[in-house]
PDB file of C-alpha atoms and ligand atoms in Angstrom:
ATOM      1  CA  MET A 645     -38.571-189.277 121.823  1.00 82.00           C
ATOM      2  CA  ARG A 646     -41.194-188.559 123.896  1.00 92.00           C
ATOM      3  CA  ARG A 647     -40.349-185.951 126.313  1.00 97.00           C
ATOM      4  CA  THR A 648     -42.288-186.346 130.019  1.00 98.00           C
ATOM      5  CA  ARG A 649     -44.798-183.044 130.640  1.00 98.00           C
ATOM      6  CA  THR A 650     -43.404-181.328 133.585  1.00 98.00           C
ATOM      7  CA  ALA A 651     -44.561-178.089 135.233  1.00 99.00           C
ATOM      8  CA  VAL A 652     -42.224-176.286 137.845  1.00 99.00           C
ATOM      9  CA  LEU A 653     -43.696-174.314 140.845  1.00 98.00           C
ATOM     10  CA  ILE A 654     -41.913-171.252 141.543  1.00 98.00           C
ATOM     11  CA  SER A 655     -42.481-168.333 144.457  1.00 98.00           C
ATOM     12  CA  GLY A 656     -39.345-166.452 143.971  1.00 98.00           C
ATOM     13  CA  ARG A 657     -36.019-166.083 141.986  1.00 97.00           C
ATOM     14  CA  GLY A 658     -36.465-169.195 140.287  1.00 98.00           C
ATOM     15  CA  SER A 659     -32.748-169.603 139.217  1.00 98.00           C
ATOM     16  CA  ASN A 660     -33.587-173.279 139.655  1.00 98.00           C
ATOM     17  CA  LEU A 661     -36.414-173.116 137.203  1.00 98.00           C
ATOM     18  CA  ALA A 662     -33.866-171.119 134.921  1.00 98.00           C
ATOM     19  CA  ALA A 663     -31.284-174.366 135.263  1.00 98.00           C
ATOM     20  CA  LEU A 664     -33.769-176.881 134.460  1.00 98.00           C
ATOM     21  CA  LEU A 665     -35.495-174.983 131.356  1.00 98.00           C
ATOM     22  CA  ALA A 666     -31.723-174.677 129.548  1.00 98.00           C
ATOM     23  CA  ALA A 667     -31.538-178.565 130.247  1.00 98.00           C
ATOM     24  CA  ALA A 668     -34.776-179.078 128.441  1.00 98.00           C
ATOM     25  CA  ARG A 669     -33.204-177.014 125.692  1.00 97.00           C
ATOM     26  CA  GLU A 670     -30.725-180.045 125.088  1.00 97.00           C
ATOM     27  CA  PRO A 671     -31.524-182.215 122.303  1.00 95.00           C
ATOM     28  CA  GLY A 672     -32.334-185.389 124.170  1.00 96.00           C
ATOM     29  CA  TYR A 673     -33.859-184.127 127.239  1.00 97.00           C
ATOM     30  CA  PRO A 674     -36.802-186.645 128.850  1.00 97.00           C
ATOM     31  CA  ALA A 675     -38.530-183.500 130.118  1.00 98.00           C
ATOM     32  CA  GLU A 676     -39.837-180.560 128.618  1.00 98.00           C
ATOM     33  CA  ILE A 677     -41.261-177.558 130.491  1.00 98.00           C
ATOM     34  CA  ALA A 678     -44.418-176.644 129.809  1.00 98.00           C
ATOM     35  CA  LEU A 679     -45.943-174.822 132.280  1.00 98.00           C
ATOM     36  CA  VAL A 680     -44.470-172.561 135.362  1.00 98.00           C
ATOM     37  CA  VAL A 681     -47.005-171.907 138.012  1.00 98.00           C
ATOM     38  CA  SER A 682     -46.382-169.472 140.373  1.00 98.00           C
ATOM     39  CA  ASN A 683     -48.560-168.283 143.506  1.00 98.00           C
ATOM     40  CA  ARG A 684     -46.891-164.915 143.915  1.00 98.00           C
ATOM     41  CA  PRO A 685     -47.540-162.201 140.830  1.00 97.00           C
ATOM     42  CA  ASP A 686     -43.958-160.617 141.303  1.00 97.00           C
ATOM     43  CA  ALA A 687     -41.795-163.655 141.287  1.00 98.00           C
ATOM     44  CA  GLY A 688     -38.414-162.851 139.011  1.00 97.00           C
ATOM     45  CA  GLY A 689     -38.555-166.345 138.123  1.00 98.00           C
ATOM     46  CA  LEU A 690     -41.308-165.517 135.385  1.00 98.00           C
ATOM     47  CA  GLY A 691     -39.153-163.517 133.252  1.00 98.00           C
ATOM     48  CA  HIS A 692     -37.220-167.181 132.819  1.00 98.00           C
ATOM     49  CA  ALA A 693     -40.192-168.741 131.969  1.00 98.00           C
ATOM     50  CA  ALA A 694     -41.370-165.784 129.319  1.00 97.00           C
ATOM     51  CA  GLY A 695     -37.613-165.793 128.118  1.00 97.00           C
ATOM     52  CA  ALA A 696     -37.992-169.352 126.858  1.00 97.00           C
ATOM     53  CA  GLY A 697     -41.220-169.210 126.056  1.00 98.00           C
ATOM     54  CA  VAL A 698     -42.952-171.138 128.414  1.00 98.00           C
ATOM     55  CA  ALA A 699     -46.861-171.088 129.303  1.00 98.00           C
ATOM     56  CA  THR A 700     -47.003-169.122 132.792  1.00 98.00           C
ATOM     57  CA  ALA A 701     -49.375-169.406 135.065  1.00 98.00           C
ATOM     58  CA  ILE A 702     -50.683-167.168 138.193  1.00 98.00           C
ATOM     59  CA  VAL A 703     -52.177-169.060 141.383  1.00 98.00           C
ATOM     60  CA  ASP A 704     -51.900-166.300 144.208  1.00 97.00           C
ATOM     61  CA  HIS A 705     -52.673-168.204 147.458  1.00 96.00           C
ATOM     62  CA  ARG A 706     -54.220-164.665 148.381  1.00 95.00           C
ATOM     63  CA  SER A 707     -56.913-164.880 145.655  1.00 96.00           C
ATOM     64  CA  HIS A 708     -58.364-168.434 147.187  1.00 95.00           C
ATOM     65  CA  ALA A 709     -60.300-168.832 150.598  1.00 93.00           C
ATOM     66  CA  GLY A 710     -58.216-171.494 152.095  1.00 95.00           C
ATOM     67  CA  LYS A 711     -55.862-173.804 151.002  1.00 97.00           C
ATOM     68  CA  PRO A 712     -58.314-176.306 148.990  1.00 97.00           C
ATOM     69  CA  ALA A 713     -59.267-174.037 147.124  1.00 98.00           C
ATOM     70  CA  PHE A 714     -55.716-172.565 146.537  1.00 98.00           C
ATOM     71  CA  GLU A 715     -55.033-176.382 145.547  1.00 98.00           C
ATOM     72  CA  ALA A 716     -58.320-177.161 143.319  1.00 98.00           C
ATOM     73  CA  ALA A 717     -56.749-174.313 141.376  1.00 98.00           C
ATOM     74  CA  LEU A 718     -53.506-175.369 141.284  1.00 98.00           C
ATOM     75  CA  GLN A 719     -54.502-178.925 140.464  1.00 98.00           C
ATOM     76  CA  ALA A 720     -57.061-177.331 137.567  1.00 98.00           C
ATOM     77  CA  VAL A 721     -54.265-175.443 135.513  1.00 98.00           C
ATOM     78  CA  LEU A 722     -52.214-178.684 136.199  1.00 98.00           C
ATOM     79  CA  GLU A 723     -54.815-180.976 134.347  1.00 98.00           C
ATOM     80  CA  ALA A 724     -55.410-178.108 131.703  1.00 98.00           C
ATOM     81  CA  ALA A 725     -52.019-178.414 130.969  1.00 98.00           C
ATOM     82  CA  ARG A 726     -52.025-182.123 130.768  1.00 98.00           C
ATOM     83  CA  ILE A 727     -48.726-182.090 133.538  1.00 98.00           C
ATOM     84  CA  GLU A 728     -47.373-185.405 134.380  1.00 98.00           C
ATOM     85  CA  LEU A 729     -44.511-184.624 136.336  1.00 98.00           C
ATOM     86  CA  VAL A 730     -44.283-181.608 139.150  1.00 99.00           C
ATOM     87  CA  CYS A 731     -40.931-179.889 140.001  1.00 99.00           C
ATOM     88  CA  LEU A 732     -41.402-177.554 143.382  1.00 98.00           C
ATOM     89  CA  ALA A 733     -38.204-174.724 142.917  1.00 98.00           C
ATOM     90  CA  GLY A 734     -38.434-172.186 146.288  1.00 98.00           C
ATOM     91  CA  PHE A 735     -42.240-173.100 146.075  1.00 98.00           C
ATOM     92  CA  MET A 736     -43.076-171.536 149.934  1.00 96.00           C
ATOM     93  CA  ARG A 737     -46.579-172.965 150.331  1.00 96.00           C
ATOM     94  CA  LEU A 738     -46.739-175.975 152.294  1.00 96.00           C
ATOM     95  CA  LEU A 739     -49.098-178.405 149.902  1.00 98.00           C
ATOM     96  CA  SER A 740     -51.597-180.394 152.207  1.00 98.00           C
ATOM     97  CA  GLU A 741     -51.565-184.563 152.248  1.00 98.00           C
ATOM     98  CA  ALA A 742     -54.008-184.655 149.502  1.00 98.00           C
ATOM     99  CA  PHE A 743     -52.503-182.511 147.203  1.00 98.00           C
ATOM    100  CA  VAL A 744     -48.952-184.588 147.905  1.00 98.00           C
ATOM    101  CA  GLU A 745     -50.864-187.829 147.671  1.00 98.00           C
ATOM    102  CA  ARG A 746     -52.574-186.993 144.406  1.00 98.00           C
ATOM    103  CA  TRP A 747     -48.680-186.212 143.006  1.00 98.00           C
ATOM    104  CA  ARG A 748     -47.195-188.966 144.413  1.00 98.00           C
ATOM    105  CA  ASP A 749     -44.194-190.614 143.263  1.00 98.00           C
ATOM    106  CA  ARG A 750     -44.638-187.559 140.359  1.00 98.00           C
ATOM    107  CA  MET A 751     -43.767-184.639 142.595  1.00 98.00           C
ATOM    108  CA  ILE A 752     -40.288-183.931 143.198  1.00 98.00           C
ATOM    109  CA  ASN A 753     -38.404-181.053 145.349  1.00 98.00           C
ATOM    110  CA  VAL A 754     -35.403-179.353 145.687  1.00 98.00           C
ATOM    111  CA  HIS A 755     -34.076-178.688 149.095  1.00 98.00           C
ATOM    112  CA  PRO A 756     -30.536-176.838 150.512  1.00 98.00           C
ATOM    113  CA  SER A 757     -29.363-179.657 152.601  1.00 98.00           C
ATOM    114  CA  LEU A 758     -28.034-182.790 152.756  1.00 98.00           C
ATOM    115  CA  LEU A 759     -31.481-184.211 153.915  1.00 98.00           C
ATOM    116  CA  PRO A 760     -31.975-185.600 156.573  1.00 98.00           C
ATOM    117  CA  SER A 761     -30.117-182.776 157.874  1.00 98.00           C
ATOM    118  CA  PHE A 762     -31.437-179.439 157.881  1.00 98.00           C
ATOM    119  CA  ARG A 763     -35.178-179.753 156.891  1.00 98.00           C
ATOM    120  CA  GLY A 764     -37.616-176.875 156.769  1.00 97.00           C
ATOM    121  CA  LEU A 765     -35.471-173.196 156.721  1.00 97.00           C
ATOM    122  CA  ASP A 766     -32.138-171.372 157.414  1.00 98.00           C
ATOM    123  CA  THR A 767     -30.415-174.762 156.329  1.00 98.00           C
ATOM    124  CA  HIS A 768     -26.929-172.687 155.399  1.00 98.00           C
ATOM    125  CA  ALA A 769     -27.016-170.829 158.459  1.00 98.00           C
ATOM    126  CA  ARG A 770     -27.815-173.573 160.832  1.00 98.00           C
ATOM    127  CA  ALA A 771     -25.220-176.236 159.342  1.00 98.00           C
ATOM    128  CA  ILE A 772     -22.816-173.251 160.008  1.00 98.00           C
ATOM    129  CA  GLU A 773     -23.979-173.544 163.766  1.00 98.00           C
ATOM    130  CA  ALA A 774     -24.094-177.479 163.963  1.00 98.00           C
ATOM    131  CA  GLY A 775     -19.962-177.103 163.014  1.00 98.00           C
ATOM    132  CA  VAL A 776     -20.849-179.677 159.490  1.00 98.00           C
ATOM    133  CA  ARG A 777     -17.605-180.032 157.404  1.00 97.00           C
ATOM    134  CA  ILE A 778     -19.871-181.540 154.658  1.00 97.00           C
ATOM    135  CA  HIS A 779     -23.093-179.520 153.286  1.00 98.00           C
ATOM    136  CA  GLY A 780     -25.233-179.742 150.292  1.00 98.00           C
ATOM    137  CA  ALA A 781     -28.665-180.147 148.593  1.00 98.00           C
ATOM    138  CA  THR A 782     -31.050-182.914 147.666  1.00 98.00           C
ATOM    139  CA  VAL A 783     -33.332-183.432 145.242  1.00 98.00           C
ATOM    140  CA  HIS A 784     -36.364-185.764 146.602  1.00 98.00           C
ATOM    141  CA  PHE A 785     -39.812-187.211 145.802  1.00 98.00           C
ATOM    142  CA  VAL A 786     -42.102-185.041 147.985  1.00 98.00           C
ATOM    143  CA  ARG A 787     -43.856-186.198 151.045  1.00 98.00           C
ATOM    144  CA  SER A 788     -46.584-184.711 153.468  1.00 96.00           C
ATOM    145  CA  ASP A 789     -44.147-184.279 156.129  1.00 97.00           C
ATOM    146  CA  VAL A 790     -42.269-181.293 154.909  1.00 96.00           C
ATOM    147  CA  ASP A 791     -38.857-181.774 153.465  1.00 97.00           C
ATOM    148  CA  THR A 792     -39.117-185.597 153.350  1.00 98.00           C
ATOM    149  CA  GLY A 793     -39.283-188.337 150.887  1.00 98.00           C
ATOM    150  CA  PRO A 794     -37.179-191.063 148.912  1.00 98.00           C
ATOM    151  CA  ILE A 795     -33.808-188.944 148.081  1.00 97.00           C
ATOM    152  CA  ILE A 796     -33.231-189.172 143.975  1.00 97.00           C
ATOM    153  CA  VAL A 797     -30.124-187.355 143.902  1.00 96.00           C
ATOM    154  CA  GLN A 798     -27.690-184.995 146.206  1.00 97.00           C
ATOM    155  CA  GLY A 799     -24.628-183.310 146.171  1.00 96.00           C
ATOM    156  CA  ALA A 800     -22.264-181.851 148.516  1.00 97.00           C
ATOM    157  CA  VAL A 801     -19.486-178.671 149.366  1.00 97.00           C
ATOM    158  CA  PRO A 802     -17.152-178.490 151.864  1.00 97.00           C
ATOM    159  CA  VAL A 803     -17.903-175.722 154.635  1.00 98.00           C
ATOM    160  CA  LEU A 804     -14.921-173.128 154.558  1.00 97.00           C
ATOM    161  CA  SER A 805     -14.017-171.909 158.419  1.00 97.00           C
ATOM    162  CA  SER A 806     -14.381-168.670 156.532  1.00 98.00           C
ATOM    163  CA  ASP A 807     -18.329-169.258 154.895  1.00 98.00           C
ATOM    164  CA  THR A 808     -20.591-166.829 156.050  1.00 98.00           C
ATOM    165  CA  ALA A 809     -24.474-167.874 155.843  1.00 98.00           C
ATOM    166  CA  ASP A 810     -24.366-166.022 152.239  1.00 98.00           C
ATOM    167  CA  SER A 811     -21.430-168.123 150.834  1.00 98.00           C
ATOM    168  CA  LEU A 812     -22.270-171.476 152.064  1.00 98.00           C
ATOM    169  CA  ALA A 813     -25.453-170.375 150.542  1.00 98.00           C
ATOM    170  CA  ALA A 814     -24.415-169.285 146.983  1.00 98.00           C
ATOM    171  CA  ARG A 815     -21.939-172.658 146.419  1.00 97.00           C
ATOM    172  CA  VAL A 816     -25.064-175.193 147.228  1.00 98.00           C
ATOM    173  CA  LEU A 817     -27.018-173.053 144.803  1.00 98.00           C
ATOM    174  CA  ALA A 818     -24.492-174.323 141.964  1.00 97.00           C
ATOM    175  CA  VAL A 819     -24.944-177.592 142.997  1.00 97.00           C
ATOM    176  CA  GLU A 820     -28.735-177.514 143.230  1.00 98.00           C
ATOM    177  CA  HIS A 821     -28.844-176.121 139.634  1.00 97.00           C
ATOM    178  CA  ARG A 822     -26.681-179.252 139.106  1.00 96.00           C
ATOM    179  CA  ILE A 823     -28.283-181.518 140.623  1.00 96.00           C
ATOM    180  CA  TYR A 824     -31.873-180.916 139.930  1.00 98.00           C
ATOM    181  CA  PRO A 825     -31.509-181.225 135.828  1.00 97.00           C
ATOM    182  CA  ARG A 826     -30.416-184.472 136.725  1.00 96.00           C
ATOM    183  CA  ALA A 827     -32.684-185.714 138.659  1.00 97.00           C
ATOM    184  CA  LEU A 828     -35.545-184.342 136.799  1.00 98.00           C
ATOM    185  CA  ALA A 829     -34.135-186.898 134.140  1.00 97.00           C
ATOM    186  CA  LEU A 830     -33.760-189.710 136.189  1.00 96.00           C
ATOM    187  CA  VAL A 831     -37.194-189.792 136.831  1.00 97.00           C
ATOM    188  CA  ALA A 832     -38.638-188.609 133.385  1.00 97.00           C
ATOM    189  CA  THR A 833     -36.949-191.541 132.055  1.00 95.00           C
ATOM    190  CA  GLY A 834     -38.425-193.592 134.531  1.00 95.00           C
ATOM    191  CA  ALA A 835     -34.749-194.699 135.683  1.00 94.00           C
ATOM    192  CA  ALA A 836     -35.420-193.354 139.084  1.00 95.00           C
ATOM    193  CA  THR A 837     -38.466-195.193 140.557  1.00 95.00           C
ATOM    194  CA  VAL A 838     -39.230-195.971 144.356  1.00 97.00           C
ATOM    195  CA  VAL A 839     -39.508-198.923 146.258  1.00 96.00           C
ATOM    196  CA  ALA A 840     -40.345-199.182 149.784  1.00 97.00           C
ATOM    197  CA  GLU A 841     -40.016-195.417 149.690  1.00 98.00           C
ATOM    198  CA  LYS A 842     -36.107-195.587 148.750  1.00 97.00           C
ATOM    199  CA  VAL A 843     -35.296-194.545 144.788  1.00 96.00           C
ATOM    200  CA  VAL A 844     -33.894-197.597 142.778  1.00 93.00           C
ATOM    201  CA  LEU A 845     -31.978-196.574 139.816  1.00 90.00           C
ATOM    202  CA  GLY A 846     -32.677-199.005 137.223  1.00 83.00           C
ATOM    203  CA  ALA A 847     -30.943-197.967 134.285  1.00 65.00           C
ATOM    204  CA  GLU A 848     -27.819-195.986 135.123  1.00 56.00           C
ATOM    205  CA  PRO A 849     -27.145-194.194 132.127  1.00 56.00           C
ATOM    206  CA  GLU A 850     -24.189-192.148 134.058  1.00 58.00           C
ATOM    207  CA  GLY A 851     -23.790-194.770 136.549  1.00 56.00           C
ATOM    208  CA  ALA A 852     -22.981-194.039 140.213  1.00 57.00           C
ATOM    209  CA  GLU A 853     -22.427-190.255 139.307  1.00 64.00           C
ATOM    210  CA  ALA A 854     -26.094-189.933 138.351  1.00 70.00           C
ATOM    211  CA  ARG A 855     -27.149-190.153 141.990  1.00 76.00           C
ATOM    212  CA  CYS A 856     -24.480-187.950 143.968  1.00 81.00           C
ATOM    213  CA  LEU A 857     -22.450-184.766 142.907  1.00 81.00           C
ATOM    214  CA  ILE A 858     -19.341-183.836 145.115  1.00 79.00           C
ATOM    215  CA  TRP A 859     -18.821-180.231 144.457  1.00 74.00           C
ATOM    216  CA  PRO A 860     -17.004-179.031 142.226  1.00 70.00           C
ATOM    217  CA  GLY A 861     -17.490-182.276 140.293  1.00 68.00           C
ATOM    218  CA  PRO A 862     -16.729-183.242 136.575  1.00 62.00           C
ATOM    219  CA  ALA A 863     -17.733-180.081 134.394  1.00 58.00           C
TER     220      ALA A 863
HETATM  221  C1  GRF B 143     -33.332-172.872 146.684  1.00 55.81           C
HETATM  222  O1  GRF B 143     -31.962-172.794 147.541  1.00 55.81           O
HETATM  223  C2  GRF B 143     -33.929-174.413 146.910  1.00 55.81           C
HETATM  224  O2  GRF B 143     -33.214-174.921 147.398  1.00 55.81           O
HETATM  225  C3  GRF B 143     -34.987-173.661 147.984  1.00 55.81           C
HETATM  226  O3  GRF B 143     -35.556-172.344 147.734  1.00 55.81           O
HETATM  227  C4  GRF B 143     -34.372-171.596 147.067  1.00 55.81           C
HETATM  228  C5  GRF B 143     -35.033-171.142 145.553  1.00 55.81           C
HETATM  229  O4  GRF B 143     -33.868-170.711 145.048  1.00 55.81           O
HETATM  230  N1  GRF B 143     -35.908-174.423 148.025  1.00 55.81           N
HETATM  231  P1  GRF B 143     -34.464-170.227 143.090  1.00 55.81           P
HETATM  232  O5  GRF B 143     -35.976-169.774 143.297  1.00 55.81           O
HETATM  233  O6  GRF B 143     -34.662-171.585 142.103  1.00 55.81           O
HETATM  234  O7  GRF B 143     -33.446-169.287 142.704  1.00 55.81           O
END
């Protein structure tokens, strides 16, 4: 089976990276994590890559004079590794429209809210503040407006009256770890494609379950 060469871009602890690495170890998983790129030399997630024997690259934004130079370096490491798909997983740099367009429909992101609600930062505190009863996470194709783009998979969790931003974040993170590998598989197999800026699932190997997860969902 041909596995899609995938890079994961991180800036921090890399728990979503760990979930993707674990999924990619399963026989039959359609993507290979061929490269992990961090813009921070001290990102904890680099340890997950090393533990899995996956190549890493540091492209430190602080060592490049401006975004074009940083993104050119990023593009160079992706091309050198013959990367076909990019997963953003806690990658904390805003990417230019030119870079996003270059990877159009080949770059996906996980965001800790049910988009289009709560784009941006501090999503859990804002969900509690807004009083929503249901919160969650989204994996979507990346577009140049931050936290927008065709939605691939979402997962929902309840918001409990006892929740703090931290307890809610932990519940959502567990869902992120379930939906990100699923979304990557859908994209890598070509089952998820973009038509008129919406994701269409062609062959649905897991039926409707493929596109949404209600916490805690089936094991
Ligand atoms: C996750 O909550 C993700 O949704 C957001 O940043 C966080 C990254 O966490 N974009 P980790 O580095 O994957 O543990």
